[in-house]
Amino acid sequence: MLLAVAMTAGAVAVGGDGQDAARALPGVSRAVDAEVLLRGDLDTAIRSLQAHVRQQPRDFGAWATLGLAQVERARTDGAPSRYARAERALARSLALRPGNDRALAGQAALATARHDFTAALDHADRALERNPYGERALCSRIDALVELGRYEEAARAATVADRRRPGVPVFTRYAYVRELRGDVRTARRVLHQALAGASGPADVAYVATALGNLERGRGRYGVALRHYARALAADDAHLPALEGRARAQAAAGDRAGAITTLEQVVARSPLPGPLVALGELYEDRGDRAKAREQYALVDAWTALARAGGVDVDLDTALAAADHGDTAEALRAARAQWDRRRTVHTADALAWALHREGRSAEALPYARRATATGYRDAAFLHHRGMIEKATGHLRAARASLTAALELNPGFSPLGARAARAALKDLEAAR
């Protein structure tokens, strides 16, 4: 989920004429598109846009750009309260210019950030009716289709977007769609092309991080760390790169370095993914009290996110299944499955069922999670454990072996459990 959500985090772009947004920043040339403005310092952009709309309250383009900036900033600082501000800014833009494609694209981005992917698809389609070449709307359409589990449509949408607006935001989504279908070679090639064409620090950091994540997921930790280093050389505050580096450090055996890096990440952005990762590293070294603190913070973030209108059931399911209330994990996973049938929701539901002692029910979902060709060591681990619990011992050995061969350090606790289970299976042969 986090990777699927991270794909919405490329350069925030808007469709249509960028002149109003360009005027929103004092001293910026009118020739500069809002897309470029939002690739820079978001805090500076937000302050300048707020000052501008106070002076020019009828500038619908500036309101739309402000809304997009708030969405992107919420993604990076983990503050769901920004979504309400984004919603108000986008509504103001639409009140001033009904149906303008930039605000509609902003609403698509906002709905994506809140995990309301059906609404995101509707907003993106409406924006594209008015401006078929709007980069933000094209990208949000891909994101929504991916998160709804409509992978064939997402692949077609990525091809259309590549034809209409080739560039870093589209390339990274195209690569992810290929990865979901098991075509890692194409995904890697496209990301390298995107990195070669990246024109600014934000784009370099974003694409290099995507490459790092791809390689880390294949167990190539040294290569991944080089990509994260390049990302951080371009932007030393890029949190996804810091998180990726920490996970690669942990996988490569540098647990102390990983803890130090993740502590920096959660201090600035206490999102569920890094909180759970840090908690597991504390738990792995025997510090259960600190681990429990991190897991408790996940619950606190969940409450805040729900108050901000974010659907967090998948986050809840993934964290609670291993470190919380398994009944709540199952409830949350079922709710997600009812809304969107992706490989990630299938895996979450399978694991929640297994953790509740319902492994026979879990097995079809675990198989579905690995059916598209997408290769994820955590998915394979979950499937292997479920197969072991249901007596499919040969299949369990194959799945657990595949998980550890693909990414032997996929999780400090999960990898250890996979090795222990595989040892038990080998001893029973």
XYZ file of C-alpha atoms in Angstrom, residues 179-386:
208
model
C 6.168 -4.334 -11.996
C 2.682 -5.324 -10.820
C 2.442 -7.575 -13.876
C 5.800 -9.191 -13.100
C 7.788 -7.355 -15.767
C 10.610 -6.099 -13.549
C 13.026 -5.772 -16.475
C 10.824 -3.223 -18.234
C 10.103 -1.426 -14.967
C 13.829 -1.090 -14.284
C 14.563 0.112 -17.817
C 11.815 2.743 -17.720
C 12.957 4.038 -14.344
C 16.548 4.349 -15.574
C 15.270 6.311 -18.569
C 13.242 8.518 -16.248
C 16.290 9.134 -14.052
C 18.388 10.047 -17.091
C 15.729 12.592 -18.069
C 15.091 13.993 -14.596
C 15.653 17.734 -14.735
C 15.590 18.874 -11.119
C 16.526 17.698 -7.620
C 12.972 16.682 -6.709
C 12.612 14.515 -9.805
C 16.048 12.948 -9.297
C 15.233 12.142 -5.672
C 11.863 10.676 -6.561
C 13.029 8.437 -9.405
C 16.225 7.328 -7.662
C 14.131 6.331 -4.651
C 11.776 4.331 -6.880
C 14.794 2.532 -8.320
C 16.143 1.900 -4.830
C 12.823 0.393 -3.767
C 12.713 -1.813 -6.847
C 16.221 -3.162 -6.239
C 15.709 -3.587 -2.504
C 12.646 -5.686 -3.231
C 14.877 -7.961 -5.327
C 17.443 -8.331 -2.526
C 20.054 -6.148 -4.259
C 20.825 -4.046 -1.223
C 24.131 -2.540 -2.362
C 22.568 -1.326 -5.603
C 19.554 -0.019 -3.697
C 21.757 1.912 -1.261
C 23.556 3.582 -4.174
C 20.215 4.739 -5.581
C 19.126 6.084 -2.203
C 22.466 7.885 -1.888
C 21.850 9.550 -5.238
C 18.352 10.546 -4.142
C 19.651 12.071 -0.922
C 22.459 13.846 -2.743
C 19.755 15.583 -4.765
C 17.517 16.233 -1.744
C 18.922 15.360 1.668
C 15.470 15.760 3.260
C 13.647 13.328 0.958
C 11.856 11.123 3.479
C 11.013 8.205 1.145
C 14.721 7.908 0.319
C 15.643 7.980 4.011
C 13.068 5.299 4.770
C 14.254 3.178 1.855
C 17.862 3.540 2.975
C 16.927 2.451 6.489
C 15.135 -0.639 5.216
C 18.078 -1.521 2.981
C 20.488 -0.994 5.885
C 18.444 -3.337 8.050
C 18.224 -5.955 5.313
C 21.987 -5.777 4.756
C 22.678 -6.300 8.469
C 23.266 -2.714 9.639
C 20.465 -2.697 12.206
C 21.960 0.141 14.262
C 22.252 2.380 11.207
C 18.716 1.477 10.183
C 17.349 2.423 13.598
C 19.153 5.771 13.546
C 17.801 6.578 10.089
C 14.238 5.491 10.875
C 14.251 7.538 14.060
C 14.945 10.579 11.881
C 12.088 9.628 9.557
C 9.405 9.078 12.208
C 10.419 12.249 14.044
C 9.396 14.191 10.940
C 6.689 11.957 9.477
C 5.129 9.399 11.862
C 3.415 7.254 9.223
C 2.462 3.596 9.830
C 5.073 2.061 7.518
C 8.199 3.527 9.139
C 6.672 3.279 12.626
C 6.097 -0.464 12.241
C 9.524 -0.933 10.653
C 11.189 0.884 13.564
C 9.130 -1.038 16.101
C 10.190 -4.335 14.565
C 13.841 -3.320 14.679
C 13.486 -2.426 18.372
C 11.730 -5.741 18.956
C 14.438 -7.601 17.076
C 17.103 -6.218 19.403
C 15.001 -7.081 22.454
C 13.651 -3.627 23.328
C 9.968 -4.517 23.544
C 8.973 -1.370 25.438
C 10.228 0.897 22.659
C 8.629 -1.375 20.079
C 5.243 -1.056 21.785
C 5.603 2.733 21.754
C 5.949 2.694 17.956
C 2.963 0.391 17.491
C 0.893 2.634 19.777
C 1.830 5.627 17.616
C 0.349 3.795 14.619
C -2.985 3.768 16.458
C -2.654 7.481 17.219
C -1.892 8.286 13.578
C -4.839 6.144 12.472
C -7.221 8.162 14.637
C -5.879 11.448 13.259
C -6.034 10.195 9.681
C -9.644 9.098 10.059
C -10.474 12.513 11.475
C -8.927 13.976 8.314
C -11.162 11.871 6.100
C -8.548 9.224 5.201
C -9.593 5.595 4.708
C -6.901 3.805 6.726
C -8.317 0.300 6.909
C -5.440 -1.227 4.945
C -2.871 0.434 7.216
C -4.811 -0.826 10.236
C -5.035 -4.364 8.864
C -1.341 -4.648 8.104
C -0.172 -3.246 11.437
C -2.777 -4.894 13.666
C -2.395 -8.361 12.182
C 1.144 -8.625 13.551
C 1.235 -6.069 16.354
C -2.285 -5.423 17.564
C -5.851 -6.682 17.641
C -6.178 -9.475 15.063
C -9.980 -9.221 15.082
C -9.703 -5.532 14.188
C -7.163 -6.439 11.520
C -9.653 -8.847 9.963
C -12.480 -6.315 10.087
C -10.311 -3.693 8.399
C -9.018 -6.100 5.756
C -12.539 -7.255 4.886
C -13.662 -3.646 4.554
C -10.838 -2.962 2.115
C -11.533 -6.104 0.113
C -15.145 -5.012 -0.299
C -13.962 -1.679 -1.727
C -10.999 -2.670 -3.886
C -9.578 -6.021 -4.883
C -5.864 -5.509 -5.294
C -2.918 -7.784 -4.626
C -2.232 -5.765 -1.484
C -5.748 -6.102 -0.086
C -5.732 -9.820 -0.940
C -2.492 -10.261 0.993
C -3.778 -8.231 3.951
C -7.010 -10.229 4.116
C -5.159 -13.538 3.810
C -2.781 -12.664 6.625
C -5.509 -11.307 8.895
C -7.544 -14.498 8.427
C -4.468 -16.613 9.162
C -3.637 -14.639 12.295
C -7.218 -15.200 13.459
C -6.721 -18.957 13.045
C -8.724 -19.205 9.832
C -5.972 -20.377 7.497
C -8.190 -22.494 5.227
C -10.211 -19.370 4.402
C -6.985 -17.408 3.965
C -5.362 -19.638 1.346
C -7.372 -18.517 -1.735
C -6.594 -14.884 -0.931
C -2.890 -15.615 -0.450
C -2.845 -17.305 -3.840
C -4.660 -14.379 -5.405
C -2.120 -11.946 -3.962
C 0.638 -13.706 -5.913
C -1.349 -14.421 -9.089
C -0.558 -11.357 -11.236
C 3.174 -11.992 -11.420
C 3.972 -9.311 -8.855
C 6.826 -10.582 -6.700
C 6.946 -9.472 -3.079
C 8.812 -11.426 -0.396
C 6.284 -10.527 2.298
C 3.441 -11.884 0.150
C 5.378 -15.106 -0.450
C 6.157 -15.401 3.258
C 2.485 -14.996 4.149
C 1.470 -17.529 1.533
C 4.077 -20.005 2.739
C 2.989 -19.742 6.363
C -0.651 -20.203 5.368
